[in-house]
Amino acid sequence: MNVSTSSLHQQLPIIIDIEASGFGSGSYPIEVGFVLPNGDAFCSLVRPEAEWTMWDEHAAELHHISRQMLFKRGKSCQETAIWLNRHLRGATVYSDAWGHDISWLGLLFEEANVPQLFKVEAITTLLSEDQMRIWAEMQADVIATLNVERHRASTDALVIQTTYHWVQEQGKGNPDRRRDPGTVVDSPIKLGTAKTKRTG
């Protein structure tokens, strides 16, 4: 049965991803990205607050974002918080690192002195046990197919959203569709050609 584009859009969750200065005490968000149900990706660097000094060089080797880049191109916490609320107000968005991401988002909105107008849930709340078991394998296939820069917020969000889509197709008995995303009927996800709207 064919699935209409509008129906598919309704089925795909909004995914949010955050890159940070590191993990643990003193870490803070440095880039926020999200992907809407239609596949549009958005991304913004975050300029560190004066007291945000923790910097993990190992993490920097993964995301390739320097502190100099953040101060040159990043937006303030307030600008970033307002931007997120404008796009995500009233929505429930999903993360594959919920524990970390809600902490970093909470810090960002606290520094911005702006209320967070959207809700963040773990992507696992949308998955069955069977789907969780195949998630890692499916995500590896998605990463190989997308051929995008990893450990940047919007592309990681796209990987998560696409993995969710492929896992759903696998559950419907359409395993071939995960191998060739171009065969997914009316898919809004144009793998390999996705464009991110960067604000920083």
PDB file of C-alpha atoms in Angstrom:
ATOM      1  CA  MET A   1       0.000   0.000   0.000  1.00  0.00           C
ATOM      2  CA  ASN A   2       1.401   3.368  -0.982  1.00  0.00           C
ATOM      3  CA  VAL A   3       1.992   5.883   1.764  1.00  0.00           C
ATOM      4  CA  SER A   4       1.314   9.529   0.964  1.00  0.00           C
ATOM      5  CA  THR A   5       4.008  12.112   1.626  1.00  0.00           C
ATOM      6  CA  SER A   6       1.840  13.942   4.163  1.00  0.00           C
ATOM      7  CA  SER A   7       1.098  10.694   5.983  1.00  0.00           C
ATOM      8  CA  LEU A   8       4.776   9.800   6.117  1.00  0.00           C
ATOM      9  CA  HIS A   9       5.637  13.260   7.418  1.00  0.00           C
ATOM     10  CA  GLN A  10       3.172  12.743  10.250  1.00  0.00           C
ATOM     11  CA  GLN A  11       4.825   9.430  11.133  1.00  0.00           C
ATOM     12  CA  LEU A  12       8.386  10.746  11.350  1.00  0.00           C
ATOM     13  CA  PRO A  13       9.386  12.339  14.662  1.00  0.00           C
ATOM     14  CA  ILE A  14      11.249  15.596  15.119  1.00  0.00           C
ATOM     15  CA  ILE A  15      14.772  14.684  16.186  1.00  0.00           C
ATOM     16  CA  ILE A  16      17.097  16.921  18.182  1.00  0.00           C
ATOM     17  CA  ASP A  17      20.815  16.422  18.745  1.00  0.00           C
ATOM     18  CA  ILE A  18      23.343  18.394  20.751  1.00  0.00           C
ATOM     19  CA  GLU A  19      27.108  18.508  20.477  1.00  0.00           C
ATOM     20  CA  ALA A  20      28.876  19.485  23.683  1.00  0.00           C
ATOM     21  CA  SER A  21      32.257  20.598  24.963  1.00  0.00           C
ATOM     22  CA  GLY A  22      32.667  17.193  26.572  1.00  0.00           C
ATOM     23  CA  PHE A  23      30.868  14.989  29.066  1.00  0.00           C
ATOM     24  CA  GLY A  24      30.283  15.269  32.765  1.00  0.00           C
ATOM     25  CA  SER A  25      30.658  18.175  35.151  1.00  0.00           C
ATOM     26  CA  GLY A  26      31.261  21.539  33.520  1.00  0.00           C
ATOM     27  CA  SER A  27      30.268  20.438  30.009  1.00  0.00           C
ATOM     28  CA  TYR A  28      27.966  22.667  27.984  1.00  0.00           C
ATOM     29  CA  PRO A  29      26.213  22.735  24.586  1.00  0.00           C
ATOM     30  CA  ILE A  30      28.207  24.018  21.640  1.00  0.00           C
ATOM     31  CA  GLU A  31      25.894  23.108  18.748  1.00  0.00           C
ATOM     32  CA  VAL A  32      22.181  22.323  18.527  1.00  0.00           C
ATOM     33  CA  GLY A  33      20.549  20.715  15.509  1.00  0.00           C
ATOM     34  CA  PHE A  34      17.183  19.243  14.686  1.00  0.00           C
ATOM     35  CA  VAL A  35      15.360  17.626  11.790  1.00  0.00           C
ATOM     36  CA  LEU A  36      11.665  18.205  11.093  1.00  0.00           C
ATOM     37  CA  PRO A  37       9.283  15.479   9.864  1.00  0.00           C
ATOM     38  CA  ASN A  38       9.735  16.659   6.258  1.00  0.00           C
ATOM     39  CA  GLY A  39      13.507  16.140   6.468  1.00  0.00           C
ATOM     40  CA  ASP A  40      14.454  19.830   6.751  1.00  0.00           C
ATOM     41  CA  ALA A  41      17.513  20.115   8.992  1.00  0.00           C
ATOM     42  CA  PHE A  42      18.498  23.124  11.088  1.00  0.00           C
ATOM     43  CA  CYS A  43      21.675  23.792  13.024  1.00  0.00           C
ATOM     44  CA  SER A  44      23.245  26.527  15.149  1.00  0.00           C
ATOM     45  CA  LEU A  45      26.537  26.918  16.980  1.00  0.00           C
ATOM     46  CA  VAL A  46      26.300  28.195  20.555  1.00  0.00           C
ATOM     47  CA  ARG A  47      28.654  30.886  21.846  1.00  0.00           C
ATOM     48  CA  PRO A  48      29.979  29.863  25.288  1.00  0.00           C
ATOM     49  CA  GLU A  49      29.126  31.889  28.363  1.00  0.00           C
ATOM     50  CA  ALA A  50      32.064  33.438  30.225  1.00  0.00           C
ATOM     51  CA  GLU A  51      32.016  30.723  32.895  1.00  0.00           C
ATOM     52  CA  TRP A  52      31.828  27.905  30.352  1.00  0.00           C
ATOM     53  CA  THR A  53      35.500  26.975  30.175  1.00  0.00           C
ATOM     54  CA  MET A  54      35.572  23.163  30.202  1.00  0.00           C
ATOM     55  CA  TRP A  55      36.943  21.824  26.907  1.00  0.00           C
ATOM     56  CA  ASP A  56      37.594  18.185  26.026  1.00  0.00           C
ATOM     57  CA  GLU A  57      40.118  17.854  23.209  1.00  0.00           C
ATOM     58  CA  HIS A  58      39.016  14.274  22.519  1.00  0.00           C
ATOM     59  CA  ALA A  59      35.447  15.479  21.922  1.00  0.00           C
ATOM     60  CA  ALA A  60      36.790  18.255  19.695  1.00  0.00           C
ATOM     61  CA  GLU A  61      38.542  15.656  17.539  1.00  0.00           C
ATOM     62  CA  LEU A  62      35.119  14.108  16.884  1.00  0.00           C
ATOM     63  CA  HIS A  63      32.999  17.179  16.155  1.00  0.00           C
ATOM     64  CA  HIS A  64      35.813  19.328  14.660  1.00  0.00           C
ATOM     65  CA  ILE A  65      34.421  22.463  16.312  1.00  0.00           C
ATOM     66  CA  SER A  66      36.916  24.812  17.938  1.00  0.00           C
ATOM     67  CA  ARG A  67      36.240  27.308  20.698  1.00  0.00           C
ATOM     68  CA  GLN A  68      37.449  30.002  18.317  1.00  0.00           C
ATOM     69  CA  MET A  69      34.738  28.977  15.851  1.00  0.00           C
ATOM     70  CA  LEU A  70      32.119  29.202  18.593  1.00  0.00           C
ATOM     71  CA  PHE A  71      33.120  32.738  19.552  1.00  0.00           C
ATOM     72  CA  LYS A  72      33.327  33.805  15.915  1.00  0.00           C
ATOM     73  CA  ARG A  73      30.142  32.188  14.550  1.00  0.00           C
ATOM     74  CA  GLY A  74      28.117  31.022  17.529  1.00  0.00           C
ATOM     75  CA  LYS A  75      24.887  32.621  18.682  1.00  0.00           C
ATOM     76  CA  SER A  76      24.237  33.586  22.290  1.00  0.00           C
ATOM     77  CA  CYS A  77      22.254  31.271  24.555  1.00  0.00           C
ATOM     78  CA  GLN A  78      19.324  33.664  24.379  1.00  0.00           C
ATOM     79  CA  GLU A  79      19.369  33.825  20.581  1.00  0.00           C
ATOM     80  CA  THR A  80      19.627  30.035  20.372  1.00  0.00           C
ATOM     81  CA  ALA A  81      16.814  29.455  22.875  1.00  0.00           C
ATOM     82  CA  ILE A  82      14.479  31.860  21.063  1.00  0.00           C
ATOM     83  CA  TRP A  83      15.359  30.223  17.727  1.00  0.00           C
ATOM     84  CA  LEU A  84      14.594  26.752  19.096  1.00  0.00           C
ATOM     85  CA  ASN A  85      11.276  27.877  20.586  1.00  0.00           C
ATOM     86  CA  ARG A  86      10.282  29.516  17.312  1.00  0.00           C
ATOM     87  CA  HIS A  87      10.697  26.262  15.387  1.00  0.00           C
ATOM     88  CA  LEU A  88       9.705  23.715  18.045  1.00  0.00           C
ATOM     89  CA  ARG A  89       7.087  25.466  20.195  1.00  0.00           C
ATOM     90  CA  GLY A  90       4.492  23.005  21.492  1.00  0.00           C
ATOM     91  CA  ALA A  91       6.191  19.983  19.912  1.00  0.00           C
ATOM     92  CA  THR A  92       7.586  16.818  21.413  1.00  0.00           C
ATOM     93  CA  VAL A  93      11.041  16.170  20.002  1.00  0.00           C
ATOM     94  CA  TYR A  94      13.133  13.047  20.396  1.00  0.00           C
ATOM     95  CA  SER A  95      16.752  12.352  21.288  1.00  0.00           C
ATOM     96  CA  ASP A  96      18.922   9.243  21.294  1.00  0.00           C
ATOM     97  CA  ALA A  97      20.942  10.663  24.216  1.00  0.00           C
ATOM     98  CA  TRP A  98      18.060  11.956  26.292  1.00  0.00           C
ATOM     99  CA  GLY A  99      19.889  12.116  29.629  1.00  0.00           C
ATOM    100  CA  HIS A 100      22.688  14.276  28.257  1.00  0.00           C
ATOM    101  CA  ASP A 101      20.580  16.384  25.918  1.00  0.00           C
ATOM    102  CA  ILE A 102      17.963  17.482  28.448  1.00  0.00           C
ATOM    103  CA  SER A 103      20.767  18.512  30.800  1.00  0.00           C
ATOM    104  CA  TRP A 104      22.517  20.601  28.150  1.00  0.00           C
ATOM    105  CA  LEU A 105      19.236  22.101  26.926  1.00  0.00           C
ATOM    106  CA  GLY A 106      18.295  22.938  30.498  1.00  0.00           C
ATOM    107  CA  LEU A 107      21.606  24.732  30.939  1.00  0.00           C
ATOM    108  CA  LEU A 108      21.146  26.657  27.691  1.00  0.00           C
ATOM    109  CA  PHE A 109      17.627  27.831  28.531  1.00  0.00           C
ATOM    110  CA  GLU A 110      18.633  28.668  32.103  1.00  0.00           C
ATOM    111  CA  GLU A 111      21.479  30.882  30.892  1.00  0.00           C
ATOM    112  CA  ALA A 112      19.146  32.434  28.317  1.00  0.00           C
ATOM    113  CA  ASN A 113      16.519  33.155  30.990  1.00  0.00           C
ATOM    114  CA  VAL A 114      13.944  31.900  28.483  1.00  0.00           C
ATOM    115  CA  PRO A 115      11.315  29.191  29.142  1.00  0.00           C
ATOM    116  CA  GLN A 116      11.655  26.040  27.037  1.00  0.00           C
ATOM    117  CA  LEU A 117       8.441  25.724  25.030  1.00  0.00           C
ATOM    118  CA  PHE A 118       8.893  22.181  23.739  1.00  0.00           C
ATOM    119  CA  LYS A 119       9.299  18.751  25.301  1.00  0.00           C
ATOM    120  CA  VAL A 120      12.161  16.301  24.828  1.00  0.00           C
ATOM    121  CA  GLU A 121      11.672  12.536  25.062  1.00  0.00           C
ATOM    122  CA  ALA A 122      13.945   9.559  24.449  1.00  0.00           C
ATOM    123  CA  ILE A 123      13.655   8.004  20.984  1.00  0.00           C
ATOM    124  CA  THR A 124      13.406   4.630  22.725  1.00  0.00           C
ATOM    125  CA  THR A 125       9.904   5.573  23.904  1.00  0.00           C
ATOM    126  CA  LEU A 126       8.806   5.153  20.278  1.00  0.00           C
ATOM    127  CA  LEU A 127      10.428   1.748  19.793  1.00  0.00           C
ATOM    128  CA  SER A 128       9.406  -1.793  20.599  1.00  0.00           C
ATOM    129  CA  GLU A 129      11.882  -4.232  22.124  1.00  0.00           C
ATOM    130  CA  ASP A 130      12.353  -5.868  18.721  1.00  0.00           C
ATOM    131  CA  GLN A 131      13.059  -2.496  17.120  1.00  0.00           C
ATOM    132  CA  MET A 132      15.584  -1.605  19.808  1.00  0.00           C
ATOM    133  CA  ARG A 133      17.408  -4.867  19.146  1.00  0.00           C
ATOM    134  CA  ILE A 134      17.972  -4.023  15.472  1.00  0.00           C
ATOM    135  CA  TRP A 135      18.594  -0.292  15.999  1.00  0.00           C
ATOM    136  CA  ALA A 136      22.410  -0.402  16.084  1.00  0.00           C
ATOM    137  CA  GLU A 137      22.659  -2.556  12.952  1.00  0.00           C
ATOM    138  CA  MET A 138      20.193  -0.362  11.105  1.00  0.00           C
ATOM    139  CA  GLN A 139      21.971   2.819  12.185  1.00  0.00           C
ATOM    140  CA  ALA A 140      25.269   1.468  10.849  1.00  0.00           C
ATOM    141  CA  ASP A 141      23.571   0.909   7.474  1.00  0.00           C
ATOM    142  CA  VAL A 142      22.154   4.437   7.540  1.00  0.00           C
ATOM    143  CA  ILE A 143      25.544   5.980   8.322  1.00  0.00           C
ATOM    144  CA  ALA A 144      27.141   4.075   5.446  1.00  0.00           C
ATOM    145  CA  THR A 145      24.383   5.192   3.057  1.00  0.00           C
ATOM    146  CA  LEU A 146      24.093   8.826   4.091  1.00  0.00           C
ATOM    147  CA  ASN A 147      27.812   9.531   3.739  1.00  0.00           C
ATOM    148  CA  VAL A 148      27.536  12.738   5.766  1.00  0.00           C
ATOM    149  CA  GLU A 149      29.806  14.403   8.305  1.00  0.00           C
ATOM    150  CA  ARG A 150      29.190  12.739  11.670  1.00  0.00           C
ATOM    151  CA  HIS A 151      29.239  14.336  15.090  1.00  0.00           C
ATOM    152  CA  ARG A 152      27.627  17.518  13.846  1.00  0.00           C
ATOM    153  CA  ALA A 153      24.249  18.122  15.416  1.00  0.00           C
ATOM    154  CA  SER A 154      21.952  18.304  12.395  1.00  0.00           C
ATOM    155  CA  THR A 155      23.528  15.407  10.508  1.00  0.00           C
ATOM    156  CA  ASP A 156      23.444  13.220  13.606  1.00  0.00           C
ATOM    157  CA  ALA A 157      19.765  14.143  13.981  1.00  0.00           C
ATOM    158  CA  LEU A 158      19.196  13.128  10.350  1.00  0.00           C
ATOM    159  CA  VAL A 159      20.916   9.796  10.976  1.00  0.00           C
ATOM    160  CA  ILE A 160      18.633   9.154  13.957  1.00  0.00           C
ATOM    161  CA  GLN A 161      15.471  10.101  12.067  1.00  0.00           C
ATOM    162  CA  THR A 162      16.434   7.981   9.063  1.00  0.00           C
ATOM    163  CA  THR A 163      17.289   5.030  11.300  1.00  0.00           C
ATOM    164  CA  TYR A 164      13.866   5.342  12.912  1.00  0.00           C
ATOM    165  CA  HIS A 165      12.251   5.318   9.469  1.00  0.00           C
ATOM    166  CA  TRP A 166      14.180   2.249   8.327  1.00  0.00           C
ATOM    167  CA  VAL A 167      13.419   0.405  11.570  1.00  0.00           C
ATOM    168  CA  GLN A 168       9.725   1.092  11.015  1.00  0.00           C
ATOM    169  CA  GLU A 169       9.942  -0.219   7.437  1.00  0.00           C
ATOM    170  CA  GLN A 170      11.734  -3.350   8.643  1.00  0.00           C
ATOM    171  CA  GLY A 171       8.911  -3.944  11.101  1.00  0.00           C
ATOM    172  CA  LYS A 172       6.385  -3.708   8.258  1.00  0.00           C
ATOM    173  CA  GLY A 173       8.166  -6.480   6.395  1.00  0.00           C
ATOM    174  CA  ASN A 174       9.951  -4.186   3.917  1.00  0.00           C
ATOM    175  CA  PRO A 175      13.628  -5.061   4.570  1.00  0.00           C
ATOM    176  CA  ASP A 176      14.709  -4.154   1.034  1.00  0.00           C
ATOM    177  CA  ARG A 177      13.699  -0.544   1.559  1.00  0.00           C
ATOM    178  CA  ARG A 178      16.353  -0.033   4.182  1.00  0.00           C
ATOM    179  CA  ARG A 179      19.049  -1.062   1.697  1.00  0.00           C
ATOM    180  CA  ASP A 180      17.963   1.365  -0.993  1.00  0.00           C
ATOM    181  CA  PRO A 181      16.292   4.417   0.559  1.00  0.00           C
ATOM    182  CA  GLY A 182      15.328   5.673  -2.874  1.00  0.00           C
ATOM    183  CA  THR A 183      12.736   2.904  -3.083  1.00  0.00           C
ATOM    184  CA  VAL A 184      10.819   4.091  -0.034  1.00  0.00           C
ATOM    185  CA  VAL A 185       7.556   5.470  -1.362  1.00  0.00           C
ATOM    186  CA  ASP A 186       7.383   9.268  -1.170  1.00  0.00           C
ATOM    187  CA  SER A 187      10.141   9.420   1.440  1.00  0.00           C
ATOM    188  CA  PRO A 188      10.931  13.021   2.394  1.00  0.00           C
ATOM    189  CA  ILE A 189      14.460  11.987   3.299  1.00  0.00           C
ATOM    190  CA  LYS A 190      16.704  12.580   0.320  1.00  0.00           C
ATOM    191  CA  LEU A 191      19.732  10.669   1.484  1.00  0.00           C
ATOM    192  CA  GLY A 192      23.059  12.094   0.472  1.00  0.00           C
ATOM    193  CA  THR A 193      21.487  15.376  -0.661  1.00  0.00           C
ATOM    194  CA  ALA A 194      20.067  16.674   2.605  1.00  0.00           C
ATOM    195  CA  LYS A 195      20.749  20.369   3.116  1.00  0.00           C
ATOM    196  CA  THR A 196      21.102  21.886   6.542  1.00  0.00           C
ATOM    197  CA  LYS A 197      20.001  25.427   7.289  1.00  0.00           C
ATOM    198  CA  ARG A 198      22.842  26.618   9.500  1.00  0.00           C
ATOM    199  CA  THR A 199      22.407  29.774  11.547  1.00  0.00           C
ATOM    200  CA  GLY A 200      25.879  29.750  12.953  1.00  0.00           C
TER     201      GLY A 200
END
